[in-house]
């Protein structure tokens, strides 16, 4: 387990299945950065689409994956 520092808080990093990620959680991006989840949508074909905002830049984006895929989450 590793740690992440955001706004003077040290958060623990762990793995979570994409279909279990919810609004407000902080997740690792596909290539870099940490993103706060604004909307989590599980589609009928088990695709998960997370609408996210970068915690450093404020940039909006989407992270996609299979419902059973794992992603790093900070808490």
mmCIF file with all atom_site columns, C-alpha atoms in Angstrom:
data_model
loop_
_atom_site.group_PDB
_atom_site.id
_atom_site.type_symbol
_atom_site.label_atom_id
_atom_site.label_alt_id
_atom_site.label_comp_id
_atom_site.label_asym_id
_atom_site.label_entity_id
_atom_site.label_seq_id
_atom_site.pdbx_PDB_ins_code
_atom_site.Cartn_x
_atom_site.Cartn_y
_atom_site.Cartn_z
_atom_site.occupancy
_atom_site.B_iso_or_equiv
_atom_site.pdbx_formal_charge
_atom_site.auth_seq_id
_atom_site.auth_comp_id
_atom_site.auth_asym_id
_atom_site.auth_atom_id
_atom_site.pdbx_PDB_model_num
ATOM 1  C CA . UNK A 1 1  ? 0.000   0.000  0.000   1.00 0.00 ? 1  UNK A CA 1
ATOM 2  C CA . UNK A 1 2  ? 1.330   3.453  -0.838  1.00 0.00 ? 2  UNK A CA 1
ATOM 3  C CA . UNK A 1 3  ? 0.303   6.976  0.144   1.00 0.00 ? 3  UNK A CA 1
ATOM 4  C CA . UNK A 1 4  ? -0.839  10.119 -1.677  1.00 0.00 ? 4  UNK A CA 1
ATOM 5  C CA . UNK A 1 5  ? -0.639  13.709 -0.393  1.00 0.00 ? 5  UNK A CA 1
ATOM 6  C CA . UNK A 1 6  ? -3.573  15.938 -1.428  1.00 0.00 ? 6  UNK A CA 1
ATOM 7  C CA . UNK A 1 7  ? -4.161  19.363 0.153   1.00 0.00 ? 7  UNK A CA 1
ATOM 8  C CA . UNK A 1 8  ? -2.118  18.618 3.275   1.00 0.00 ? 8  UNK A CA 1
ATOM 9  C CA . UNK A 1 9  ? -3.790  15.228 3.768   1.00 0.00 ? 9  UNK A CA 1
ATOM 10 C CA . UNK A 1 10 ? -2.029  11.911 3.429   1.00 0.00 ? 10 UNK A CA 1
ATOM 11 C CA . UNK A 1 11 ? -4.356  9.344  1.891   1.00 0.00 ? 11 UNK A CA 1
ATOM 12 C CA . UNK A 1 12 ? -3.857  5.583  1.644   1.00 0.00 ? 12 UNK A CA 1
ATOM 13 C CA . UNK A 1 13 ? -3.936  4.048  -1.828  1.00 0.00 ? 13 UNK A CA 1
ATOM 14 C CA . UNK A 1 14 ? -5.645  0.714  -2.452  1.00 0.00 ? 14 UNK A CA 1
ATOM 15 C CA . UNK A 1 15 ? -7.182  -1.261 -5.355  1.00 0.00 ? 15 UNK A CA 1
ATOM 16 C CA . UNK A 1 16 ? -10.909 -1.309 -6.053  1.00 0.00 ? 16 UNK A CA 1
ATOM 17 C CA . UNK A 1 17 ? -13.064 -2.822 -8.799  1.00 0.00 ? 17 UNK A CA 1
ATOM 18 C CA . UNK A 1 18 ? -14.395 -0.204 -11.187 1.00 0.00 ? 18 UNK A CA 1
ATOM 19 C CA . UNK A 1 19 ? -18.049 -1.131 -10.591 1.00 0.00 ? 19 UNK A CA 1
ATOM 20 C CA . UNK A 1 20 ? -17.526 -0.366 -6.883  1.00 0.00 ? 20 UNK A CA 1
ATOM 21 C CA . UNK A 1 21 ? -16.155 3.179  -7.387  1.00 0.00 ? 21 UNK A CA 1
ATOM 22 C CA . UNK A 1 22 ? -18.531 5.976  -6.382  1.00 0.00 ? 22 UNK A CA 1
ATOM 23 C CA . UNK A 1 23 ? -19.039 9.751  -6.472  1.00 0.00 ? 23 UNK A CA 1
ATOM 24 C CA . UNK A 1 24 ? -16.367 11.700 -4.589  1.00 0.00 ? 24 UNK A CA 1
ATOM 25 C CA . UNK A 1 25 ? -13.681 9.017  -4.592  1.00 0.00 ? 25 UNK A CA 1
ATOM 26 C CA . UNK A 1 26 ? -10.207 9.837  -5.891  1.00 0.00 ? 26 UNK A CA 1
ATOM 27 C CA . UNK A 1 27 ? -8.882  7.453  -8.555  1.00 0.00 ? 27 UNK A CA 1
ATOM 28 C CA . UNK A 1 28 ? -5.648  7.103  -10.511 1.00 0.00 ? 28 UNK A CA 1
ATOM 29 C CA . UNK A 1 29 ? -5.735  8.228  -14.137 1.00 0.00 ? 29 UNK A CA 1
ATOM 30 C CA . UNK A 1 30 ? -4.867  6.011  -17.092 1.00 0.00 ? 30 UNK A CA 1
ATOM 31 C CA . UNK A 1 31 ? -1.437  7.618  -17.577 1.00 0.00 ? 31 UNK A CA 1
ATOM 32 C CA . UNK A 1 32 ? -0.892  10.084 -14.738 1.00 0.00 ? 32 UNK A CA 1
ATOM 33 C CA . UNK A 1 33 ? -2.547  12.176 -12.081 1.00 0.00 ? 33 UNK A CA 1
ATOM 34 C CA . UNK A 1 34 ? -5.374  11.699 -9.630  1.00 0.00 ? 34 UNK A CA 1
ATOM 35 C CA . UNK A 1 35 ? -8.990  12.338 -10.499 1.00 0.00 ? 35 UNK A CA 1
ATOM 36 C CA . UNK A 1 36 ? -12.097 12.937 -8.336  1.00 0.00 ? 36 UNK A CA 1
ATOM 37 C CA . UNK A 1 37 ? -15.169 10.999 -9.499  1.00 0.00 ? 37 UNK A CA 1
ATOM 38 C CA . UNK A 1 38 ? -18.154 13.218 -10.351 1.00 0.00 ? 38 UNK A CA 1
ATOM 39 C CA . UNK A 1 39 ? -20.334 10.507 -11.921 1.00 0.00 ? 39 UNK A CA 1
ATOM 40 C CA . UNK A 1 40 ? -20.018 6.719  -12.148 1.00 0.00 ? 40 UNK A CA 1
ATOM 41 C CA . UNK A 1 41 ? -22.048 4.939  -14.819 1.00 0.00 ? 41 UNK A CA 1
ATOM 42 C CA . UNK A 1 42 ? -22.148 1.140  -15.223 1.00 0.00 ? 42 UNK A CA 1
ATOM 43 C CA . UNK A 1 43 ? -23.440 0.336  -18.707 1.00 0.00 ? 43 UNK A CA 1
ATOM 44 C CA . UNK A 1 44 ? -25.433 -2.742 -19.760 1.00 0.00 ? 44 UNK A CA 1
ATOM 45 C CA . UNK A 1 45 ? -22.331 -4.344 -21.315 1.00 0.00 ? 45 UNK A CA 1
ATOM 46 C CA . UNK A 1 46 ? -20.374 -4.089 -17.985 1.00 0.00 ? 46 UNK A CA 1
ATOM 47 C CA . UNK A 1 47 ? -18.436 -1.064 -19.217 1.00 0.00 ? 47 UNK A CA 1
ATOM 48 C CA . UNK A 1 48 ? -17.868 1.530  -16.481 1.00 0.00 ? 48 UNK A CA 1
ATOM 49 C CA . UNK A 1 49 ? -17.546 5.208  -17.418 1.00 0.00 ? 49 UNK A CA 1
ATOM 50 C CA . UNK A 1 50 ? -16.277 7.557  -14.713 1.00 0.00 ? 50 UNK A CA 1
ATOM 51 C CA . UNK A 1 51 ? -16.718 11.294 -15.300 1.00 0.00 ? 51 UNK A CA 1
ATOM 52 C CA . UNK A 1 52 ? -13.837 12.879 -13.393 1.00 0.00 ? 52 UNK A CA 1
ATOM 53 C CA . UNK A 1 53 ? -12.000 16.124 -12.574 1.00 0.00 ? 53 UNK A CA 1
ATOM 54 C CA . UNK A 1 54 ? -8.204  16.261 -12.145 1.00 0.00 ? 54 UNK A CA 1
ATOM 55 C CA . UNK A 1 55 ? -7.297  17.127 -8.544  1.00 0.00 ? 55 UNK A CA 1
ATOM 56 C CA . UNK A 1 56 ? -4.348  19.311 -9.612  1.00 0.00 ? 56 UNK A CA 1
ATOM 57 C CA . UNK A 1 57 ? -5.454  21.030 -12.819 1.00 0.00 ? 57 UNK A CA 1
ATOM 58 C CA . UNK A 1 58 ? -9.266  20.964 -12.632 1.00 0.00 ? 58 UNK A CA 1
ATOM 59 C CA . UNK A 1 59 ? -9.370  19.428 -16.114 1.00 0.00 ? 59 UNK A CA 1
ATOM 60 C CA . UNK A 1 60 ? -12.473 17.312 -16.838 1.00 0.00 ? 60 UNK A CA 1
ATOM 61 C CA . UNK A 1 61 ? -12.214 13.840 -18.335 1.00 0.00 ? 61 UNK A CA 1
ATOM 62 C CA . UNK A 1 62 ? -13.542 10.286 -18.555 1.00 0.00 ? 62 UNK A CA 1
ATOM 63 C CA . UNK A 1 63 ? -12.013 7.033  -17.385 1.00 0.00 ? 63 UNK A CA 1
ATOM 64 C CA . UNK A 1 64 ? -13.378 3.833  -18.921 1.00 0.00 ? 64 UNK A CA 1
ATOM 65 C CA . UNK A 1 65 ? -12.932 0.180  -18.123 1.00 0.00 ? 65 UNK A CA 1
ATOM 66 C CA . UNK A 1 66 ? -14.593 -3.154 -17.513 1.00 0.00 ? 66 UNK A CA 1
ATOM 67 C CA . UNK A 1 67 ? -16.692 -3.459 -14.341 1.00 0.00 ? 67 UNK A CA 1
ATOM 68 C CA . UNK A 1 68 ? -14.324 -6.122 -12.978 1.00 0.00 ? 68 UNK A CA 1
ATOM 69 C CA . UNK A 1 69 ? -11.103 -4.203 -13.730 1.00 0.00 ? 69 UNK A CA 1
ATOM 70 C CA . UNK A 1 70 ? -9.201  -2.792 -10.761 1.00 0.00 ? 70 UNK A CA 1
ATOM 71 C CA . UNK A 1 71 ? -8.035  0.805  -10.360 1.00 0.00 ? 71 UNK A CA 1
ATOM 72 C CA . UNK A 1 72 ? -6.020  2.566  -7.651  1.00 0.00 ? 72 UNK A CA 1
ATOM 73 C CA . UNK A 1 73 ? -8.235  4.572  -5.280  1.00 0.00 ? 73 UNK A CA 1
ATOM 74 C CA . UNK A 1 74 ? -7.112  6.985  -2.536  1.00 0.00 ? 74 UNK A CA 1
ATOM 75 C CA . UNK A 1 75 ? -8.967  7.288  0.767   1.00 0.00 ? 75 UNK A CA 1
#
